[in-house]
Amino acid sequence: MRTGSEPATARSALRARFWLSLWGLGWAVFGTAAFALAGRPGWAAACGVLWLLVTVDMTVILRHIRQGPHYQPGRDVPPYRPPEGGPPYPRPPRRRHPYQGPPPHRQP
């Protein structure tokens, strides 16, 4: 059900984000080890920083999953109610002339 307030009430697919973070964590660990063994300390440090960022992101994701259905709703949780005062952002202007298709093809 679309209410027009989706940007303000959007929900995140936390389990998908968790698995993608796990995939990224594996590659960051592999990259850090591979570049360290290859004698490339700059690239190993870059992969180490990425490893740290992925770990922090995974911690936040797991925290939100454990906080319950407000952050990870199931099929039995209804969508959020739209805000009472209307959308929290201005709507784009309407087109003055509706699109009527391409001009008719003229035969010479």
PDB file of C-alpha atoms in Angstrom:
ATOM      1  CA  MET A   1       0.000   0.000   0.000  1.00  0.00           C
ATOM      2  CA  ARG A   2       1.497   3.323  -1.069  1.00  0.00           C
ATOM      3  CA  THR A   3       0.774   6.289   1.174  1.00  0.00           C
ATOM      4  CA  GLY A   4       3.094   8.912  -0.281  1.00  0.00           C
ATOM      5  CA  SER A   5       5.252   8.956   2.854  1.00  0.00           C
ATOM      6  CA  GLU A   6       7.609   6.135   1.846  1.00  0.00           C
ATOM      7  CA  PRO A   7      10.880   8.105   2.164  1.00  0.00           C
ATOM      8  CA  ALA A   8      10.031   9.008   5.759  1.00  0.00           C
ATOM      9  CA  THR A   9       8.703   5.577   6.797  1.00  0.00           C
ATOM     10  CA  ALA A  10      10.821   3.241   4.657  1.00  0.00           C
ATOM     11  CA  ARG A  11      11.917  -0.062   6.126  1.00  0.00           C
ATOM     12  CA  SER A  12      15.244  -1.762   5.499  1.00  0.00           C
ATOM     13  CA  ALA A  13      15.716  -5.404   4.539  1.00  0.00           C
ATOM     14  CA  LEU A  14      18.002  -6.066   7.494  1.00  0.00           C
ATOM     15  CA  ARG A  15      18.568  -9.743   6.868  1.00  0.00           C
ATOM     16  CA  ALA A  16      19.656  -9.059   3.287  1.00  0.00           C
ATOM     17  CA  ARG A  17      21.964  -6.305   4.551  1.00  0.00           C
ATOM     18  CA  PHE A  18      23.378  -8.731   7.125  1.00  0.00           C
ATOM     19  CA  TRP A  19      24.248 -11.350   4.498  1.00  0.00           C
ATOM     20  CA  LEU A  20      25.763  -8.739   2.190  1.00  0.00           C
ATOM     21  CA  SER A  21      27.834  -7.407   5.113  1.00  0.00           C
ATOM     22  CA  LEU A  22      28.977 -10.941   5.894  1.00  0.00           C
ATOM     23  CA  TRP A  23      30.029 -11.353   2.245  1.00  0.00           C
ATOM     24  CA  GLY A  24      31.931  -8.053   2.401  1.00  0.00           C
ATOM     25  CA  LEU A  25      33.531  -9.022   5.706  1.00  0.00           C
ATOM     26  CA  GLY A  26      34.881 -12.220   4.182  1.00  0.00           C
ATOM     27  CA  TRP A  27      36.400 -10.348   1.245  1.00  0.00           C
ATOM     28  CA  ALA A  28      37.874  -7.643   3.494  1.00  0.00           C
ATOM     29  CA  VAL A  29      39.527 -10.258   5.730  1.00  0.00           C
ATOM     30  CA  PHE A  30      40.825 -12.124   2.679  1.00  0.00           C
ATOM     31  CA  GLY A  31      42.123  -8.902   1.102  1.00  0.00           C
ATOM     32  CA  THR A  32      43.859  -7.807   4.293  1.00  0.00           C
ATOM     33  CA  ALA A  33      45.611 -11.167   4.658  1.00  0.00           C
ATOM     34  CA  ALA A  34      46.489 -11.499   0.961  1.00  0.00           C
ATOM     35  CA  PHE A  35      47.952  -7.998   0.652  1.00  0.00           C
ATOM     36  CA  ALA A  36      49.857  -8.362   3.930  1.00  0.00           C
ATOM     37  CA  LEU A  37      51.426 -11.615   2.696  1.00  0.00           C
ATOM     38  CA  ALA A  38      52.188 -10.069  -0.699  1.00  0.00           C
ATOM     39  CA  GLY A  39      54.098  -7.221   0.934  1.00  0.00           C
ATOM     40  CA  ARG A  40      51.641  -4.453   0.017  1.00  0.00           C
ATOM     41  CA  PRO A  41      51.105  -2.630   3.346  1.00  0.00           C
ATOM     42  CA  GLY A  42      49.082   0.240   1.818  1.00  0.00           C
ATOM     43  CA  TRP A  43      46.513  -2.066   0.261  1.00  0.00           C
ATOM     44  CA  ALA A  44      46.475  -4.217   3.409  1.00  0.00           C
ATOM     45  CA  ALA A  45      45.727  -1.094   5.475  1.00  0.00           C
ATOM     46  CA  ALA A  46      42.938  -0.079   3.071  1.00  0.00           C
ATOM     47  CA  CYS A  47      41.366  -3.530   3.373  1.00  0.00           C
ATOM     48  CA  GLY A  48      41.806  -3.320   7.151  1.00  0.00           C
ATOM     49  CA  VAL A  49      39.870  -0.035   7.238  1.00  0.00           C
ATOM     50  CA  LEU A  50      37.171  -1.628   5.089  1.00  0.00           C
ATOM     51  CA  TRP A  51      37.133  -4.581   7.481  1.00  0.00           C
ATOM     52  CA  LEU A  52      36.553  -2.175  10.380  1.00  0.00           C
ATOM     53  CA  LEU A  53      33.713  -0.363   8.563  1.00  0.00           C
ATOM     54  CA  VAL A  54      31.987  -3.614   7.628  1.00  0.00           C
ATOM     55  CA  THR A  55      32.263  -4.843  11.230  1.00  0.00           C
ATOM     56  CA  VAL A  56      30.672  -1.637  12.561  1.00  0.00           C
ATOM     57  CA  ASP A  57      27.897  -1.864   9.955  1.00  0.00           C
ATOM     58  CA  MET A  58      27.247  -5.506  10.848  1.00  0.00           C
ATOM     59  CA  THR A  59      27.072  -4.577  14.547  1.00  0.00           C
ATOM     60  CA  VAL A  60      24.440  -1.917  13.815  1.00  0.00           C
ATOM     61  CA  ILE A  61      22.456  -4.337  11.640  1.00  0.00           C
ATOM     62  CA  LEU A  62      22.474  -7.051  14.310  1.00  0.00           C
ATOM     63  CA  ARG A  63      21.416  -4.507  16.940  1.00  0.00           C
ATOM     64  CA  HIS A  64      18.437  -3.463  14.821  1.00  0.00           C
ATOM     65  CA  ILE A  65      17.454  -7.073  14.139  1.00  0.00           C
ATOM     66  CA  ARG A  66      17.534  -7.855  17.871  1.00  0.00           C
ATOM     67  CA  GLN A  67      15.420  -4.812  18.748  1.00  0.00           C
ATOM     68  CA  GLY A  68      12.369  -6.545  17.393  1.00  0.00           C
ATOM     69  CA  PRO A  69       9.528  -6.017  14.953  1.00  0.00           C
ATOM     70  CA  HIS A  70       9.695  -2.228  14.998  1.00  0.00           C
ATOM     71  CA  TYR A  71      13.008  -2.459  13.152  1.00  0.00           C
ATOM     72  CA  GLN A  72      12.494  -5.790  11.363  1.00  0.00           C
ATOM     73  CA  PRO A  73       8.760  -6.270  10.830  1.00  0.00           C
ATOM     74  CA  GLY A  74       7.273  -9.511   9.616  1.00  0.00           C
ATOM     75  CA  ARG A  75       4.210 -10.130   7.485  1.00  0.00           C
ATOM     76  CA  ASP A  76       1.880  -9.793  10.473  1.00  0.00           C
ATOM     77  CA  VAL A  77       3.031  -6.219  11.312  1.00  0.00           C
ATOM     78  CA  PRO A  78       0.956  -3.601   9.455  1.00  0.00           C
ATOM     79  CA  PRO A  79       2.673  -0.727   7.637  1.00  0.00           C
ATOM     80  CA  TYR A  80       3.340   2.499   9.466  1.00  0.00           C
ATOM     81  CA  ARG A  81       0.567   5.060   9.510  1.00  0.00           C
ATOM     82  CA  PRO A  82       1.254   8.120   7.372  1.00  0.00           C
ATOM     83  CA  PRO A  83       2.075  11.342   9.222  1.00  0.00           C
ATOM     84  CA  GLU A  84      -0.920  13.371  10.365  1.00  0.00           C
ATOM     85  CA  GLY A  85       0.155  16.709   8.887  1.00  0.00           C
ATOM     86  CA  GLY A  86       0.745  15.405   5.372  1.00  0.00           C
ATOM     87  CA  PRO A  87       4.077  14.538   3.802  1.00  0.00           C
ATOM     88  CA  PRO A  88       7.182  15.962   5.515  1.00  0.00           C
ATOM     89  CA  TYR A  89       8.557  17.191   2.193  1.00  0.00           C
ATOM     90  CA  PRO A  90       7.117  19.340  -0.622  1.00  0.00           C
ATOM     91  CA  ARG A  91       5.582  17.504  -3.528  1.00  0.00           C
ATOM     92  CA  PRO A  92       7.051  18.003  -7.012  1.00  0.00           C
ATOM     93  CA  PRO A  93       5.121  20.366  -9.280  1.00  0.00           C
ATOM     94  CA  ARG A  94       2.559  18.828 -11.583  1.00  0.00           C
ATOM     95  CA  ARG A  95       3.028  18.900 -15.317  1.00  0.00           C
ATOM     96  CA  ARG A  96       0.911  21.510 -17.054  1.00  0.00           C
ATOM     97  CA  HIS A  97       0.286  19.474 -20.165  1.00  0.00           C
ATOM     98  CA  PRO A  98      -0.151  15.704 -19.915  1.00  0.00           C
ATOM     99  CA  TYR A  99       1.913  13.572 -22.240  1.00  0.00           C
ATOM    100  CA  GLN A 100      -0.166  12.654 -25.272  1.00  0.00           C
ATOM    101  CA  GLY A 101       2.301  10.429 -27.097  1.00  0.00           C
ATOM    102  CA  PRO A 102       4.517  11.105 -30.100  1.00  0.00           C
ATOM    103  CA  PRO A 103       3.244  13.286 -32.940  1.00  0.00           C
ATOM    104  CA  PRO A 104       1.462  11.405 -35.714  1.00  0.00           C
ATOM    105  CA  HIS A 105       3.600  10.148 -38.566  1.00  0.00           C
ATOM    106  CA  ARG A 106       3.129  12.189 -41.719  1.00  0.00           C
ATOM    107  CA  GLN A 107       3.322  10.589 -45.139  1.00  0.00           C
ATOM    108  CA  PRO A 108       5.120  12.741 -47.815  1.00  0.00           C
TER     109      PRO A 108
END
